[in-house]
PDB file of C-alpha atoms in Angstrom:
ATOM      1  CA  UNK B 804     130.567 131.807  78.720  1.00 70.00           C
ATOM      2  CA  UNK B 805     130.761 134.418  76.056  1.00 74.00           C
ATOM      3  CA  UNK B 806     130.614 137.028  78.494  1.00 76.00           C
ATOM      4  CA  UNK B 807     133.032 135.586  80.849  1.00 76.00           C
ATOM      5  CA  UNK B 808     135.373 132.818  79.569  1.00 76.00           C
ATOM      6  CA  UNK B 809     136.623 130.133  82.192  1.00 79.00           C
ATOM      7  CA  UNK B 810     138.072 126.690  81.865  1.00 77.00           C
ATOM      8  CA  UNK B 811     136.336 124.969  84.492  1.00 78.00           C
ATOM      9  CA  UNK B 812     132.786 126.550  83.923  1.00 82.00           C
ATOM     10  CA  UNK B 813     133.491 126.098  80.456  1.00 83.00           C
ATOM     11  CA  UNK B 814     134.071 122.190  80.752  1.00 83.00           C
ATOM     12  CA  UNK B 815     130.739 122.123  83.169  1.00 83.00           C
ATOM     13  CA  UNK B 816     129.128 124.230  79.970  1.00 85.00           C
ATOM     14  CA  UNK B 817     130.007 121.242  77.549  1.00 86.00           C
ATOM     15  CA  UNK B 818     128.842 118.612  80.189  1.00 87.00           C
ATOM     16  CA  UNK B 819     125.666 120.054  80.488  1.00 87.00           C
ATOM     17  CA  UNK B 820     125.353 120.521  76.545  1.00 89.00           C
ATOM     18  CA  UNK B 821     126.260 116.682  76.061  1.00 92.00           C
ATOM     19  CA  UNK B 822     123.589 115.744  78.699  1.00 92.00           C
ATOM     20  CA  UNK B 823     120.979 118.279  77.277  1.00 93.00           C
ATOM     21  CA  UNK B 824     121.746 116.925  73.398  1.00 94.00           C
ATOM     22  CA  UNK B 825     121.132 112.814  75.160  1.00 95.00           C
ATOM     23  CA  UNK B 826     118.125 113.557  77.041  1.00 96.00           C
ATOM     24  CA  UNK B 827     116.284 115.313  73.775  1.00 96.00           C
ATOM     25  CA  UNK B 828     117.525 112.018  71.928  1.00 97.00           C
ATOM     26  CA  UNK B 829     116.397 110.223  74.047  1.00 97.00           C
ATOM     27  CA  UNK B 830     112.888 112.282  74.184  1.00 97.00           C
ATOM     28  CA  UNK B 831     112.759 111.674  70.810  1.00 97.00           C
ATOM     29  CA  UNK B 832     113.201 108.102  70.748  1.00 97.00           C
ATOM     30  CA  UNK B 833     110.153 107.799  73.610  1.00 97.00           C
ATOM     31  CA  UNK B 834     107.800 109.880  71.744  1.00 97.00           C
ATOM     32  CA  UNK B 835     108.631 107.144  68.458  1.00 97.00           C
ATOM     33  CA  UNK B 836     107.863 104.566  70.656  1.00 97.00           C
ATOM     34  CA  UNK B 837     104.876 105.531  71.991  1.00 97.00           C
ATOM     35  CA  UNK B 838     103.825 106.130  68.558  1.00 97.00           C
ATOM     36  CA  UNK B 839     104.701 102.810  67.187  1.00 97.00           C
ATOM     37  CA  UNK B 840     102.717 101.570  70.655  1.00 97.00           C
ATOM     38  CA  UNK B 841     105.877  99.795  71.975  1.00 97.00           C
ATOM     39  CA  UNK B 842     105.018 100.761  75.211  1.00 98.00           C
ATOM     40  CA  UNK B 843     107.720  99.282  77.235  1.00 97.00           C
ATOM     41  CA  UNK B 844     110.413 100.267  75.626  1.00 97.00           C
ATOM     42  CA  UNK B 845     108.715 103.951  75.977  1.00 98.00           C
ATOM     43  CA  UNK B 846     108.541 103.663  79.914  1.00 98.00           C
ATOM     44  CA  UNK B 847     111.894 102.581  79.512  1.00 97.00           C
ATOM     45  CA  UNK B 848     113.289 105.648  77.725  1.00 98.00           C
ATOM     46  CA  UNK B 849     111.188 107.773  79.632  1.00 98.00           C
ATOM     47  CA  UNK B 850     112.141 106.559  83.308  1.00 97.00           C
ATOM     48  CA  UNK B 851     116.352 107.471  82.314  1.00 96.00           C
ATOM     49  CA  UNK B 852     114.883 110.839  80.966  1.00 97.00           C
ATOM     50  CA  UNK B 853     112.487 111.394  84.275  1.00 97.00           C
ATOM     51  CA  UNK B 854     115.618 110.170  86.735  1.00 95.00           C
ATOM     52  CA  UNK B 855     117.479 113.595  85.657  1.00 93.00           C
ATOM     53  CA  UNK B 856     113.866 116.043  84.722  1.00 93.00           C
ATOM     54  CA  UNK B 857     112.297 114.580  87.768  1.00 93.00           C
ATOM     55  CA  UNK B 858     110.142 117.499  87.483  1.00 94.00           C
ATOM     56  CA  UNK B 859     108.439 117.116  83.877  1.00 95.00           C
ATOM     57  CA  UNK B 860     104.866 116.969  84.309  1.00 96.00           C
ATOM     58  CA  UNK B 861     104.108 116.065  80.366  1.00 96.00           C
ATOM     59  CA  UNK B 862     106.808 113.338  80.994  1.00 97.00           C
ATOM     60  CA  UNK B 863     105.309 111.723  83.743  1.00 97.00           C
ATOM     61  CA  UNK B 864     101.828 112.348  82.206  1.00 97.00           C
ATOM     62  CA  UNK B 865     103.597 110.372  78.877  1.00 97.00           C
ATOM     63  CA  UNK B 866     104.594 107.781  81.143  1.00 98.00           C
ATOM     64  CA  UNK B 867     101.362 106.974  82.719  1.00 97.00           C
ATOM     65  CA  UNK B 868      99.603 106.765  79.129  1.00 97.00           C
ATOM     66  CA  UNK B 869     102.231 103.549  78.917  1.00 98.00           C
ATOM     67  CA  UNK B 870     101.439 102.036  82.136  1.00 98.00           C
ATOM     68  CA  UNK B 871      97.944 102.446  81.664  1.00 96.00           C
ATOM     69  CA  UNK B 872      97.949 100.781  77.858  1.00 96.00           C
ATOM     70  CA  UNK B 873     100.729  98.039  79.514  1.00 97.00           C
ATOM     71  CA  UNK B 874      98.125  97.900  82.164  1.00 95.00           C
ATOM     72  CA  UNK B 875     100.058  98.658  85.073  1.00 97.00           C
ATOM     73  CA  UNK B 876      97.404 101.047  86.732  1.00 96.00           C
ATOM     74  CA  UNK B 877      98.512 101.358  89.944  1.00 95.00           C
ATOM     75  CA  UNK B 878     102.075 103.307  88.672  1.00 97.00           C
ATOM     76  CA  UNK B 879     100.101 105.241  86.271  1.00 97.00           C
ATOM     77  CA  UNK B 880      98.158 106.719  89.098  1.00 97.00           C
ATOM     78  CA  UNK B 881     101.425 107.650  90.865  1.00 96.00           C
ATOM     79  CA  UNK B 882     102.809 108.951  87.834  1.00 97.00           C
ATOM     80  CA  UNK B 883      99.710 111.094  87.737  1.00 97.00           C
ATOM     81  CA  UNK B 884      99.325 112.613  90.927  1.00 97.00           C
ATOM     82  CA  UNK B 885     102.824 113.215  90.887  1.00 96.00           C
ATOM     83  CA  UNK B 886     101.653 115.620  87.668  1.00 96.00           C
ATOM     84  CA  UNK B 887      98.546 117.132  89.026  1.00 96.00           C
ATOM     85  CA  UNK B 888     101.149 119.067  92.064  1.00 95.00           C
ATOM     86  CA  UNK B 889     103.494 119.757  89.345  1.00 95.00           C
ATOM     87  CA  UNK B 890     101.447 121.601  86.672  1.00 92.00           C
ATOM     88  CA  UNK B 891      98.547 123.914  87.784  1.00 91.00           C
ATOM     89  CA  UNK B 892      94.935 123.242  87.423  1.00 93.00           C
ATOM     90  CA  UNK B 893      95.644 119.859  86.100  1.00 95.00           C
ATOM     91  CA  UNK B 894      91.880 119.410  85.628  1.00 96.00           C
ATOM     92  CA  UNK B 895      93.333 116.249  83.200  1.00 96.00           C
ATOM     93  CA  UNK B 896      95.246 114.163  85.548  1.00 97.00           C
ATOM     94  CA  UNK B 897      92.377 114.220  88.219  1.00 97.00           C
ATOM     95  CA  UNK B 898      89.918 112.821  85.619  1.00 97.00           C
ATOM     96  CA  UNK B 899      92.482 110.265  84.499  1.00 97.00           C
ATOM     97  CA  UNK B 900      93.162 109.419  88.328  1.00 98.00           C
ATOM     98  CA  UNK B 901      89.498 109.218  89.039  1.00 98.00           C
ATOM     99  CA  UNK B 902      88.766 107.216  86.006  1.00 97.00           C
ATOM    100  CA  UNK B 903      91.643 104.818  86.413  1.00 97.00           C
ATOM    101  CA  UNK B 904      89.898 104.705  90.330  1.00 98.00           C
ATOM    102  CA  UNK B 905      86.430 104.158  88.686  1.00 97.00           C
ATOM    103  CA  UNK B 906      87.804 100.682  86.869  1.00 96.00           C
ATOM    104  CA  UNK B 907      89.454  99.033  89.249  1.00 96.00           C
ATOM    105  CA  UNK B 908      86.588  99.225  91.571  1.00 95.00           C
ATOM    106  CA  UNK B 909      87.723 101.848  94.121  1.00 96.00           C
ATOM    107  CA  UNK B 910      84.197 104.112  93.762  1.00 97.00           C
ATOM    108  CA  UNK B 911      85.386 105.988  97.098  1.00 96.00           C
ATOM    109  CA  UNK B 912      88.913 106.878  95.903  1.00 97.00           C
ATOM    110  CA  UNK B 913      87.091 107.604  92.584  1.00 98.00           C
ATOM    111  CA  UNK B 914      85.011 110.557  94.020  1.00 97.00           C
ATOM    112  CA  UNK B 915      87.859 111.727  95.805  1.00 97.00           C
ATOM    113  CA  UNK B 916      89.553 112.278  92.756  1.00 97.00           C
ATOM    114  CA  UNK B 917      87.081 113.546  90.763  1.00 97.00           C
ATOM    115  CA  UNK B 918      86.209 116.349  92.898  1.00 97.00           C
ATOM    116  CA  UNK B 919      89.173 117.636  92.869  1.00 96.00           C
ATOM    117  CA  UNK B 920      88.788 117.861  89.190  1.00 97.00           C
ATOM    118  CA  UNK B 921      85.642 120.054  89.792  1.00 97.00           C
ATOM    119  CA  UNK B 922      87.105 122.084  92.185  1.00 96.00           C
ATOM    120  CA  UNK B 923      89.681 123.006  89.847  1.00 96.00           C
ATOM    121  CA  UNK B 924      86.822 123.788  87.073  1.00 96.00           C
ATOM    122  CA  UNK B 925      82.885 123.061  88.006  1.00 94.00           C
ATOM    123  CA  UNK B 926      81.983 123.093  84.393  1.00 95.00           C
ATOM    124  CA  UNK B 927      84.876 120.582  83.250  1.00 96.00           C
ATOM    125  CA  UNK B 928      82.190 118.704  81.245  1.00 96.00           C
ATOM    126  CA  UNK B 929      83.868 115.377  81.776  1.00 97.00           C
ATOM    127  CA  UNK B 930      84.598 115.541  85.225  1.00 97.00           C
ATOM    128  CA  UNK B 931      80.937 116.527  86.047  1.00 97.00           C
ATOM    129  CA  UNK B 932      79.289 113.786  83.968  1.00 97.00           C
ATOM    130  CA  UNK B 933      82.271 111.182  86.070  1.00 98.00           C
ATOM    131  CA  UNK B 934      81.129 112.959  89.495  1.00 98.00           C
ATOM    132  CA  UNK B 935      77.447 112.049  88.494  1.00 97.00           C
ATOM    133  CA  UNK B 936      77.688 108.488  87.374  1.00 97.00           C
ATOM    134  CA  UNK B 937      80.200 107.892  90.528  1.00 97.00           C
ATOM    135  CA  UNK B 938      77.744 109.583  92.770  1.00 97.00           C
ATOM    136  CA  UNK B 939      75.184 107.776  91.617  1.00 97.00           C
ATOM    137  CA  UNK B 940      76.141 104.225  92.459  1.00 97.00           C
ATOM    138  CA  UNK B 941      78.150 105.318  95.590  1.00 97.00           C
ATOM    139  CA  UNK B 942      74.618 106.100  96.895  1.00 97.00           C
ATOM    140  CA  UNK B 943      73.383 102.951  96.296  1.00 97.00           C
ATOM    141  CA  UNK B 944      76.203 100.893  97.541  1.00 97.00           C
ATOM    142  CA  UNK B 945      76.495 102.867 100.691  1.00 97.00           C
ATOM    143  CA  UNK B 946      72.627 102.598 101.143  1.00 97.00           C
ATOM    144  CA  UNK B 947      72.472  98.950 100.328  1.00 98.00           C
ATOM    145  CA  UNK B 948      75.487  98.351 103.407  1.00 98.00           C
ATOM    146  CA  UNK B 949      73.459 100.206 105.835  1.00 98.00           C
ATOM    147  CA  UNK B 950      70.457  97.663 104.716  1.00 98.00           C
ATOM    148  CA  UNK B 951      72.650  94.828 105.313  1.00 97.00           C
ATOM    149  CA  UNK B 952      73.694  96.668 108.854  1.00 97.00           C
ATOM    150  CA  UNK B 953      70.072  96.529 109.554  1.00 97.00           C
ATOM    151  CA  UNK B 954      69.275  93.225 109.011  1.00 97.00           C
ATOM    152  CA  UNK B 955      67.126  94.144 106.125  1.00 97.00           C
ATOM    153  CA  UNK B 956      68.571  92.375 103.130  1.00 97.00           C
ATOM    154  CA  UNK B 957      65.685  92.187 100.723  1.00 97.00           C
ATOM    155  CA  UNK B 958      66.191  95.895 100.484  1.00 97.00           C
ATOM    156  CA  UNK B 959      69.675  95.527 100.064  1.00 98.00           C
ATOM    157  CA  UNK B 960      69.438  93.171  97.607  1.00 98.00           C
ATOM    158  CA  UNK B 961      67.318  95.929  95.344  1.00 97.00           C
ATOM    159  CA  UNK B 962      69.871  98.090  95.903  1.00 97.00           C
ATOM    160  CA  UNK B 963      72.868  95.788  94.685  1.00 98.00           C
ATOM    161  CA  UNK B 964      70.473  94.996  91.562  1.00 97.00           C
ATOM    162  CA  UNK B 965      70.580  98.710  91.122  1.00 96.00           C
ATOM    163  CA  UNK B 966      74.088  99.250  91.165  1.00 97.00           C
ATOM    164  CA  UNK B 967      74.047  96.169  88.512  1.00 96.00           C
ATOM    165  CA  UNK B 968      71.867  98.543  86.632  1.00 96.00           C
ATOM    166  CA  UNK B 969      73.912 101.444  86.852  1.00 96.00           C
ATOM    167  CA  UNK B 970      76.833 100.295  86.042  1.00 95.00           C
ATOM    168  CA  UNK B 971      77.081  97.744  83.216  1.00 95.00           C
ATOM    169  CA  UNK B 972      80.365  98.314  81.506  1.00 94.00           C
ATOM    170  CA  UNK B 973      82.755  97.750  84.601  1.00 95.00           C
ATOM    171  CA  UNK B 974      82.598  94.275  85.831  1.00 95.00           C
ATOM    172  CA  UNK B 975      84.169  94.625  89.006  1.00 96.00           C
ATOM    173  CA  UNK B 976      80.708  96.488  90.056  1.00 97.00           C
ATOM    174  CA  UNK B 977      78.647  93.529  89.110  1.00 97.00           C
ATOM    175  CA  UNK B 978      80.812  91.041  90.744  1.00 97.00           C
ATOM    176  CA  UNK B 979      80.547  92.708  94.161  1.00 97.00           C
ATOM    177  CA  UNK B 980      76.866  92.963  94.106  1.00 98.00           C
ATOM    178  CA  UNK B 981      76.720  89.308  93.460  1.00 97.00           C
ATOM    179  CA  UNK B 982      78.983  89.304  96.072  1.00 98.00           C
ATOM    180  CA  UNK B 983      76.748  90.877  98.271  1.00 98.00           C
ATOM    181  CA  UNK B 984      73.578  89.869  97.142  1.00 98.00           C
ATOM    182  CA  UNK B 985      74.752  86.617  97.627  1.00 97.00           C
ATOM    183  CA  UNK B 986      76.000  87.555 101.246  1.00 97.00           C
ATOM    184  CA  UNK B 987      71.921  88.449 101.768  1.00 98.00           C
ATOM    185  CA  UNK B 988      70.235  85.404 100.613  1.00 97.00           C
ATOM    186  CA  UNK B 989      72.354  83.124 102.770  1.00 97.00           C
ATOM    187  CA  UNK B 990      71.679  85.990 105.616  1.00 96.00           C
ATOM    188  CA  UNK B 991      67.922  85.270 104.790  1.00 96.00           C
ATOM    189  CA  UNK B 992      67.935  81.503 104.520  1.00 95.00           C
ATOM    190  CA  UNK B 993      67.465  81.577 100.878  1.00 97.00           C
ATOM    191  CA  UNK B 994      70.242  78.637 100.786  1.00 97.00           C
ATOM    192  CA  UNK B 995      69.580  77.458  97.091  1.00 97.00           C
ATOM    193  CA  UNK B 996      69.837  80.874  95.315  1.00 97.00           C
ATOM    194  CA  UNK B 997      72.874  81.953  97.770  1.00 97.00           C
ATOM    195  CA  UNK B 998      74.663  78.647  96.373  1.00 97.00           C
ATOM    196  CA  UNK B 999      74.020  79.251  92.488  1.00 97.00           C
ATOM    197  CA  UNK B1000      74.782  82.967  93.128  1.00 97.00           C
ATOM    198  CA  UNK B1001      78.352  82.413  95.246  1.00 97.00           C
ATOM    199  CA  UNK B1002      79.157  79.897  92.668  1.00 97.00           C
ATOM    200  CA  UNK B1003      78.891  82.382  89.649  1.00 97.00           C
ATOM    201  CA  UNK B1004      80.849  84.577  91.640  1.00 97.00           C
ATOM    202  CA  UNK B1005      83.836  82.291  92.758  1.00 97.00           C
ATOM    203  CA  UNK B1006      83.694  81.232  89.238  1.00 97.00           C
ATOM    204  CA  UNK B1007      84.979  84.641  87.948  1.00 95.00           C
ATOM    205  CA  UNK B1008      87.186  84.791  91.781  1.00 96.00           C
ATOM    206  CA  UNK B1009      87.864  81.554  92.617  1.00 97.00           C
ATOM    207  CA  UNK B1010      89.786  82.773  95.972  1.00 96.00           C
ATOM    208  CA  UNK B1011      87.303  85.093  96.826  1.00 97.00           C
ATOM    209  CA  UNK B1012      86.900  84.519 100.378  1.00 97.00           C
ATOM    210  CA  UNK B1013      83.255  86.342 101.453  1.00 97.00           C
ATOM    211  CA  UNK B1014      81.574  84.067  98.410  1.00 97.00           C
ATOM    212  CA  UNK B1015      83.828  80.968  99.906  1.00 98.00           C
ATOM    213  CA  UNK B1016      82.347  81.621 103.764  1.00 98.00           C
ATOM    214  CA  UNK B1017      78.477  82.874 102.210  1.00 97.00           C
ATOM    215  CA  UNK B1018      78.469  79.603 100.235  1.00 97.00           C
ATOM    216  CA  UNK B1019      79.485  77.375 103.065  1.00 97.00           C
ATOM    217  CA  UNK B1020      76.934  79.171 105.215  1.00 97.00           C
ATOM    218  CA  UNK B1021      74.652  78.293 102.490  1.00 97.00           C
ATOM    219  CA  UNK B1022      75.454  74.657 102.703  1.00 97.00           C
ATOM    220  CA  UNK B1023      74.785  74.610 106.464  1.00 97.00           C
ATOM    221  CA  UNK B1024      71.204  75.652 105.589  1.00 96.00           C
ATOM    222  CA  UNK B1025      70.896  72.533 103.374  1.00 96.00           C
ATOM    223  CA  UNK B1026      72.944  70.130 105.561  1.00 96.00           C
ATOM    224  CA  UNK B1027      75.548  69.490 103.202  1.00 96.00           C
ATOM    225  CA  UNK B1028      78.254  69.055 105.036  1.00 97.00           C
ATOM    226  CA  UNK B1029      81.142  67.713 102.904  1.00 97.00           C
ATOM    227  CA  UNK B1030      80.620  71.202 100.576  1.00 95.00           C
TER     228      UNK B1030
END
């Protein structure tokens, strides 16, 4: 404007200034939120800043930290993977996406993510030791469904005790193999242990409707018909 002094462009200048001056407010006030863990009204700041800097990857990356801690997974993810296209070799956002994958119980989606990680960087330490854990008990899953395919569900039910094994920490693993391994002893006419199992199962997921139709095949087996 210096250079070339204009009413309009000069009135778009001060527009533009007024805007730039709110949205760093308002970045500031976001970041203090976050800080004092107030979460909400953080995602709250942050979506007004992210309507007009729709293409901020540290924003959205902010944002997803908040979903995730008001644990709203499922719009961190987006957040995320809208931030691994926008920033280069976002080795970060792939673990996060992977990880976020991992704990909900998605092992498939998991390794998808992950990988991309490692393509990114093959020695991203974190990313490799995700890939192996994930790899790990994707093997056993897929092997113990093939067992089940095959009508050989004493194997299968090793397997699902594996994956038990394997992965302690996330529940959601240990509820599907009981799942499952419940699913095999009804398969195999082992109608007592299929009952107690199902039940601990529909305990935790009371609509769960595989342990619902298992358990009724269960009761079949022992002619009780009411359950």
């Amino acid at each position: 404007l210096k250079s070339n002094p204009s009413s309009n462009e000069e009135k778009e200048a001060q527009t533009q200034l007024t805007k730039s001056d709110e949205l760093q407010r308002l970045h500031s006030q976001a970041l203090s939120a976050y800080q004092q863990e107030d979460y909400e009204a953080a995602i709250s700041l942050l979506d007004e800043i992210l309507a007009v800097c729709v293409w901020d990857a540290e924003l959205r990356e902010l944002r997803a930290e908040c979903y995730i801690k008001e644990g709203e997974p499922g719009k961190a993810i987006s957040d995320l993977k809208a931030a691994a296209k926008l920033k280069n070799d976002n080795t970060e956002a792939f673990y996060k996406i992977s990880t976020i994958y991992y704990q909900l119980g998605d092992h498939e989606l998991s390794l998808s993510e992950v990988r991309e990680c490692l393509k990114l960087d093959q020695d991203h330490k974190q990313c490799f030791a995700l890939y192996k854990q994930v790899k790990k008990l994707s093997k056993q899953i897929e092997s113990a469904e093939e067992f089940i395919r095959e009508g050989r569900y004493e194997d299968a039910i090793s397997k699902y005790e594996s994956v038990m094994k394997i992965e302690p920490e996330v529940p959601i693993y240990t509820t599907r193999a009981k799942e499952r391994i419940c699913h095999c002893l009804s398969k195999n006419q082992q109608a007592t242990e299929a009952i107690k199992l199902c039940t601990e199962v529909l305990q935790l997921e009371p609509t769960n409707v595989n342990a619902l139709k298992d358990r009724a095949e269960a009761y079949l087996l022992e002619d009780l018909y009411e359950e």
